[in-house]
CSV table of N, CA and C in Angstrom, one decimal:
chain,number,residue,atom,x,y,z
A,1,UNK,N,12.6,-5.3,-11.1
A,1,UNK,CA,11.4,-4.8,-10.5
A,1,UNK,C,11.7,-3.5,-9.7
A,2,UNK,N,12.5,-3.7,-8.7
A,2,UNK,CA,13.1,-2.7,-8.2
A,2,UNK,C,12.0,-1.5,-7.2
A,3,UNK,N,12.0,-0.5,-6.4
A,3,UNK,CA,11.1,0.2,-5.7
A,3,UNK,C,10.3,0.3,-6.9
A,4,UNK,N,10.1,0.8,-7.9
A,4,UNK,CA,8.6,0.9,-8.0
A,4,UNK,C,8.0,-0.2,-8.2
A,5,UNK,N,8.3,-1.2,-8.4
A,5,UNK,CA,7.4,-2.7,-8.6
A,5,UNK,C,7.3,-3.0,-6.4
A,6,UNK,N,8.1,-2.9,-6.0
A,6,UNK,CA,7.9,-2.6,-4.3
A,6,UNK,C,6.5,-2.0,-4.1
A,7,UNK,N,6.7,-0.7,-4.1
A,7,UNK,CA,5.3,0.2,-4.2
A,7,UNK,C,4.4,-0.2,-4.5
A,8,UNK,N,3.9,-0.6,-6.0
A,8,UNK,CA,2.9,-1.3,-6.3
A,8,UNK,C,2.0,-2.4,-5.7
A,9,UNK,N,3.2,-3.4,-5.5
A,9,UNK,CA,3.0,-4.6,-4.7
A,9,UNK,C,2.5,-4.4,-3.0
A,10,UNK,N,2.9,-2.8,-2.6
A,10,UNK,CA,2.4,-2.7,-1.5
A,10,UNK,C,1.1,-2.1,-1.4
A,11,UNK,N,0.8,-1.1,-2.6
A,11,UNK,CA,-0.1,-0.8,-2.6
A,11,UNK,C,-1.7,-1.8,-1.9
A,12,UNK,N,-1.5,-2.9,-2.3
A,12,UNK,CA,-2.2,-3.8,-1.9
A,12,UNK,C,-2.4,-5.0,-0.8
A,13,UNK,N,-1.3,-4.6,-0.4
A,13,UNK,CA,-0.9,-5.3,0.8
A,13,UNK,C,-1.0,-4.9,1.9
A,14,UNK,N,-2.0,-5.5,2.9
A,14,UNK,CA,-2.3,-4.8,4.4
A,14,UNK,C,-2.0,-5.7,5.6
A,15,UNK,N,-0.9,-6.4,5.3
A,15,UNK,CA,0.2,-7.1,6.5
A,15,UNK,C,1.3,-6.8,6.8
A,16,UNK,N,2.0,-6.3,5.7
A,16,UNK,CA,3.4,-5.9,5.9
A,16,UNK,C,2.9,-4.1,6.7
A,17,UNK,N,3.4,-4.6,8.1
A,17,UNK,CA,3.7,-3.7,8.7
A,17,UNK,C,5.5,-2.3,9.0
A,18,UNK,N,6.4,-3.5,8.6
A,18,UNK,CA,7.3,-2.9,8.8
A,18,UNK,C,8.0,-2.9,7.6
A,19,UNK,N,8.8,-2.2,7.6
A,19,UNK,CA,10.1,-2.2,5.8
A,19,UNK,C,11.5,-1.5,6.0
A,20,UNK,N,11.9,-2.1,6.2
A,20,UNK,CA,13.6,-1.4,6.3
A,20,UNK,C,14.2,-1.3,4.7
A,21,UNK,N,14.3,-0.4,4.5
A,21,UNK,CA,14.9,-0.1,3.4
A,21,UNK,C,16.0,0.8,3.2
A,22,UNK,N,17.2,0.9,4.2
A,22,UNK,CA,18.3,1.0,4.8
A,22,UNK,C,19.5,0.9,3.9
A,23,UNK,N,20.2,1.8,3.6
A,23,UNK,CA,21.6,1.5,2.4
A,23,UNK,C,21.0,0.4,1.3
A,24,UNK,N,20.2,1.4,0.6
A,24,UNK,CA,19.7,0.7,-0.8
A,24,UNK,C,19.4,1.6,-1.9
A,25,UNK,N,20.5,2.3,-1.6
A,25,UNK,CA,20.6,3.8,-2.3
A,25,UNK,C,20.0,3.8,-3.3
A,26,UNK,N,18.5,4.6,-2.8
A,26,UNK,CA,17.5,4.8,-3.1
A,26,UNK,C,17.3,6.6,-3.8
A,27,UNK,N,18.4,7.3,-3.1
A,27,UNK,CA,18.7,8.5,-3.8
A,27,UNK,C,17.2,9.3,-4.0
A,28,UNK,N,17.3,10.7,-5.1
A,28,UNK,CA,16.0,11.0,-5.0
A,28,UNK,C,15.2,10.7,-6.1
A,29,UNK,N,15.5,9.8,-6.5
A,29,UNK,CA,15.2,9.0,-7.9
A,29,UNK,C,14.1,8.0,-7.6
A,30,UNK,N,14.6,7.6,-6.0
A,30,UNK,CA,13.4,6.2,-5.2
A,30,UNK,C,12.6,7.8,-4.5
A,31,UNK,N,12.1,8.6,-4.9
A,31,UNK,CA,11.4,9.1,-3.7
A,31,UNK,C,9.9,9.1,-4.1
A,32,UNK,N,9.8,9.3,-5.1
A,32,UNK,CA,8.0,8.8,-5.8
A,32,UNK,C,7.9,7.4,-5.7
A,33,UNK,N,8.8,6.3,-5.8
A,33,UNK,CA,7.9,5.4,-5.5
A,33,UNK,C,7.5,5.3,-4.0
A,34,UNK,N,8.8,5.8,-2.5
A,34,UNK,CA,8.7,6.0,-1.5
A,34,UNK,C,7.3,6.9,-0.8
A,35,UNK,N,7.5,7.7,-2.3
A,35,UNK,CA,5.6,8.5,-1.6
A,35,UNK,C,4.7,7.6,-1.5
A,36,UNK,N,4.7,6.5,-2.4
A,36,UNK,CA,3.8,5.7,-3.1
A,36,UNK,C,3.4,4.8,-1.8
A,37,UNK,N,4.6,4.6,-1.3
A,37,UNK,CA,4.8,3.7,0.1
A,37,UNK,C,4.0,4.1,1.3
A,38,UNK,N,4.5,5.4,1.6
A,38,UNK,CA,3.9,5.9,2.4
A,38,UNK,C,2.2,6.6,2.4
A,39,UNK,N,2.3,6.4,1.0
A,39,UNK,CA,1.0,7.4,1.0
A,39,UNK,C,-0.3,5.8,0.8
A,40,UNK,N,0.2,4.7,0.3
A,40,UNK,CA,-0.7,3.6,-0.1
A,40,UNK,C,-0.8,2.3,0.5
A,41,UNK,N,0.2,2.2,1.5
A,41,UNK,CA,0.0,1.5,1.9
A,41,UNK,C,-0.1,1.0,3.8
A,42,UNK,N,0.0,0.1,4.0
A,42,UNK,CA,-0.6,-0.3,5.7
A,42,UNK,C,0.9,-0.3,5.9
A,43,UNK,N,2.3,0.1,5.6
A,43,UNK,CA,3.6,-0.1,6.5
A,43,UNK,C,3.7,1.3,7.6
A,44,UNK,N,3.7,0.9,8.6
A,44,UNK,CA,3.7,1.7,9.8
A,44,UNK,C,5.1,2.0,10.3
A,45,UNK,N,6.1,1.1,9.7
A,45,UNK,CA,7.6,1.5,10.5
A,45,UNK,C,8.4,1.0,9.3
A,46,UNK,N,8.6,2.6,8.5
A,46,UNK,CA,9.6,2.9,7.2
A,46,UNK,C,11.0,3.2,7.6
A,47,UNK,N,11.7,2.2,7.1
A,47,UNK,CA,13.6,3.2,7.5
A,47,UNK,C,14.2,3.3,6.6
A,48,UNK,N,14.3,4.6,6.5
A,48,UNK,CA,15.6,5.0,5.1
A,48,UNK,C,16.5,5.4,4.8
A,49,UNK,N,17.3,4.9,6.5
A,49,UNK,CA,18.8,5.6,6.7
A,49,UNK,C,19.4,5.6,5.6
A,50,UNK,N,20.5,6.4,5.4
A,50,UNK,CA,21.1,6.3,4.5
A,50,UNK,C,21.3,5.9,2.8
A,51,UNK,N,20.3,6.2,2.7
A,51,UNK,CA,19.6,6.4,1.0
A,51,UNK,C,20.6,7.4,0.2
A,52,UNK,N,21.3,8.1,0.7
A,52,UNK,CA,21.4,9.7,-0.1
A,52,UNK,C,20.3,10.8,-0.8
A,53,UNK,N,19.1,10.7,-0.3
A,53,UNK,CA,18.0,11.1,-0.7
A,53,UNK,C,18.1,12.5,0.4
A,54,UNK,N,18.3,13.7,-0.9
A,54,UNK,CA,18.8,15.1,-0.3
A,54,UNK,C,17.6,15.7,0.3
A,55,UNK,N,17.5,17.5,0.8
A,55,UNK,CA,16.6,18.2,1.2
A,55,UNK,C,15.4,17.8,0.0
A,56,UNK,N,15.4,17.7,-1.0
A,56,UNK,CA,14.6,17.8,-2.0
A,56,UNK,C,13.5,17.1,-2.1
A,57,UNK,N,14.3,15.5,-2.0
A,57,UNK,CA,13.2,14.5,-1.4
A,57,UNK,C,13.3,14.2,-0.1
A,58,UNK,N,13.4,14.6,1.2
A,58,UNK,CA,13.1,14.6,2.3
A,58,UNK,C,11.8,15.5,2.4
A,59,UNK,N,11.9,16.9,1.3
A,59,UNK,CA,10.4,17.8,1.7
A,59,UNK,C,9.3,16.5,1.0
A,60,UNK,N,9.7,16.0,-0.6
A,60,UNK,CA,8.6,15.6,-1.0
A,60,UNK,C,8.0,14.1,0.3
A,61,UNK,N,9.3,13.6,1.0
A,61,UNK,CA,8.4,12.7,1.9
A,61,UNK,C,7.5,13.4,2.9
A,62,UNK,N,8.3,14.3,3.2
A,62,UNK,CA,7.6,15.1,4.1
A,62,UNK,C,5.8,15.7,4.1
A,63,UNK,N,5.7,15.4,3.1
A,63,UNK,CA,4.3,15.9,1.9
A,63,UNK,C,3.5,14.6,2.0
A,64,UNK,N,4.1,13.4,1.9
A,64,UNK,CA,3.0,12.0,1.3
A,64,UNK,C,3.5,11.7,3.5
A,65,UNK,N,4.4,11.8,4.1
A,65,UNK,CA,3.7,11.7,5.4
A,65,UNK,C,2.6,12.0,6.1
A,66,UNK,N,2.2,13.6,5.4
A,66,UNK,CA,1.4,14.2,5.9
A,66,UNK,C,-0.3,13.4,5.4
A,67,UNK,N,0.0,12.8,4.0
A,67,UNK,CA,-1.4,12.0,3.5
A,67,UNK,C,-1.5,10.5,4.1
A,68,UNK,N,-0.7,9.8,4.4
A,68,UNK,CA,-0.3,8.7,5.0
A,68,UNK,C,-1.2,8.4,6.4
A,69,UNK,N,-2.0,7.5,6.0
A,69,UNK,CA,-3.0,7.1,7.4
A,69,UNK,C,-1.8,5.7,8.6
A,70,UNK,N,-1.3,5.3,8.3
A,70,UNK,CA,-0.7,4.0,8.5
A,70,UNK,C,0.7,4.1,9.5
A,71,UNK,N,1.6,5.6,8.5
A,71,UNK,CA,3.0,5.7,9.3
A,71,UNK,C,2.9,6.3,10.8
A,72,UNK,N,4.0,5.6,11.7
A,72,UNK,CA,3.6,6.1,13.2
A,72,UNK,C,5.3,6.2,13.0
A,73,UNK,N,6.2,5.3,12.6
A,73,UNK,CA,7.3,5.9,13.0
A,73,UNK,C,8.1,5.6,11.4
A,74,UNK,N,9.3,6.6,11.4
A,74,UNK,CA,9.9,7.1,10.0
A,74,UNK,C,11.6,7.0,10.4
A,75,UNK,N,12.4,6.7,10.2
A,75,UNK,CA,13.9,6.4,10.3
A,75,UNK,C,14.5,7.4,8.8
A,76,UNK,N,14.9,8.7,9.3
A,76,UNK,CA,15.6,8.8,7.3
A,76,UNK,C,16.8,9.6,7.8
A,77,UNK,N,17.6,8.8,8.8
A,77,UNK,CA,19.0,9.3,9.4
A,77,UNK,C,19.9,9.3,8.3
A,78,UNK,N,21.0,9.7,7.8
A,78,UNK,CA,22.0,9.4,7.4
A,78,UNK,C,22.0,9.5,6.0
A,79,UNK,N,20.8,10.4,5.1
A,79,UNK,CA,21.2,11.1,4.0
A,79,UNK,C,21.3,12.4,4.1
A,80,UNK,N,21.4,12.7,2.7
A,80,UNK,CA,22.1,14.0,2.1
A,80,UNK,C,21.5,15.5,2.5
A,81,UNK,N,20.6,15.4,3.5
A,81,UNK,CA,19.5,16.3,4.4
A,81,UNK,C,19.5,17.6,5.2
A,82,UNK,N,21.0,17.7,5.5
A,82,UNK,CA,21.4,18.6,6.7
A,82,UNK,C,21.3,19.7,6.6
A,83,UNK,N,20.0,20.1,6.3
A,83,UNK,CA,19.6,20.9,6.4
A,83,UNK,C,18.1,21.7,6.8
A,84,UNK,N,18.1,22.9,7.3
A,84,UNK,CA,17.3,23.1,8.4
A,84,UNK,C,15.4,23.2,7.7
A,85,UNK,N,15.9,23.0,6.2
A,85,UNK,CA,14.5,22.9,5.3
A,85,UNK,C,14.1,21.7,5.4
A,86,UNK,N,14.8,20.5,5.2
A,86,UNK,CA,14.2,19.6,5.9
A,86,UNK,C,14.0,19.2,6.9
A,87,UNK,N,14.7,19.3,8.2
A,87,UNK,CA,13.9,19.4,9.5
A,87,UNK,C,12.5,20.0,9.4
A,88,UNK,N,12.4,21.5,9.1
A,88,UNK,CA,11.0,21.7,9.2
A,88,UNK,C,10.3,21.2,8.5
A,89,UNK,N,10.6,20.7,7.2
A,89,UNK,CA,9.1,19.8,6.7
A,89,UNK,C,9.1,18.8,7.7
A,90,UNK,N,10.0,17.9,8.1
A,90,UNK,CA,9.5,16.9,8.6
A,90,UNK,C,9.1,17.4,10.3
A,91,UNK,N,9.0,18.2,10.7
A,91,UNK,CA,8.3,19.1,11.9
A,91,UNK,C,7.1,19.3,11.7
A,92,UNK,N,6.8,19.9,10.4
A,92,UNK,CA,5.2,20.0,10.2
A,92,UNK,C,4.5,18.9,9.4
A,93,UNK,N,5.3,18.1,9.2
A,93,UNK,CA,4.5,17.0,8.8
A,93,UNK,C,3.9,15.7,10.2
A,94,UNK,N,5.2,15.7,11.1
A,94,UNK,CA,5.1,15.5,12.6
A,94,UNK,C,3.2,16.5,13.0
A,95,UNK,N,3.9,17.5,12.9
A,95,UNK,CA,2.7,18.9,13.6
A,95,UNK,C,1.4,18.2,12.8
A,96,UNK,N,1.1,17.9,11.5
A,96,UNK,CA,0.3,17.9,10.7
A,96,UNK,C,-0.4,16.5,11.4
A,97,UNK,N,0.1,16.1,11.4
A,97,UNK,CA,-0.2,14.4,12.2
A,97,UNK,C,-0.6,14.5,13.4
A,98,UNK,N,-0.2,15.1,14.5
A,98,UNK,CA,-0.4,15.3,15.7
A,98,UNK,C,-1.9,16.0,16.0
A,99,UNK,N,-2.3,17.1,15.1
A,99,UNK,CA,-3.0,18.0,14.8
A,99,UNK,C,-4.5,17.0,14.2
A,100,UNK,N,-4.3,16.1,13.9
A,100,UNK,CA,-5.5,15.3,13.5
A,100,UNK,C,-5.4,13.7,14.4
A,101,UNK,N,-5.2,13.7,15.6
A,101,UNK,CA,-5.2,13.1,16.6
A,101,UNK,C,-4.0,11.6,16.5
A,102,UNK,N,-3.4,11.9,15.4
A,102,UNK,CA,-2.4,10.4,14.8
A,102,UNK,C,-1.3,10.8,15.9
A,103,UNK,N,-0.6,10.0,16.3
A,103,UNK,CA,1.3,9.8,16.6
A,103,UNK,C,2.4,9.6,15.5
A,104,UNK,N,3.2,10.6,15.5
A,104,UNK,CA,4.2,9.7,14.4
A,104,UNK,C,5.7,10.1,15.1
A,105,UNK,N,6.7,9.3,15.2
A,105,UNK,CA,7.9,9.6,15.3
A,105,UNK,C,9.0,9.4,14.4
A,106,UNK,N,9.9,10.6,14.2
A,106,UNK,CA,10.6,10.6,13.0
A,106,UNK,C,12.1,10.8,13.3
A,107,UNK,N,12.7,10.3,12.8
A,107,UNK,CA,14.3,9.4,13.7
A,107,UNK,C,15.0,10.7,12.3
A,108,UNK,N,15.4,11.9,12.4
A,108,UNK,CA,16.3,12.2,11.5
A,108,UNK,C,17.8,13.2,11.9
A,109,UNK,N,18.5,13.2,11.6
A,109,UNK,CA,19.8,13.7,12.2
A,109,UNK,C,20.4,14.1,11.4
């Protein structure tokens, strides 16, 4: 089943508040179904430390944060990221949220 049967199954689901998904090397291969996550469903506290999911898919999260009614706080410490392109998506996707009266906190390093 794997993340995209995950996504799916959240799609519909409006209890699961939280999801750690933490060293499940998810890479950027999990990051469409992870949009899927954030963009479809009710989980409000996503963590994706350490995924290995590069600048590439950090901007495309960066993108389904911005559509995401649900997310308030985001964990994606300790992938392949270090760089200053994904900081700022994930700044304007923060800014994008803030801007339409939402809170979100984004744990990245």
């Amino acid at each position: 089943v794997g993340i995209k049967g995950l996504a799916e199954g959240l799609k519909k689901n409006t209890t699961l508040h939280e999801l750690d998904l933490t060293r499940c090397k998810l890479g950027d291969a999990g990051v469409p179904a992870l949009c899927e996550i954030l963009e479809h469903s009710s989980v409000g506290m996503l963590r994706l430390n350490d995924n290995g999911i590069t600048v590439e898919g950090i901007k495309a999260l960066a993108e389904a944060v911005k559509k995401s009614k649900a997310i308030k706080i985001l964990f994606i410490s300790g992938n392949n990221d270090k760089s200053d392109e994904s900081v700022q998506a994930m700044q304007e996707a923060e800014n994008h949220h803030m801007s339409s009266g939402r809170n979100i906190m984004i744990y990245q390093n």
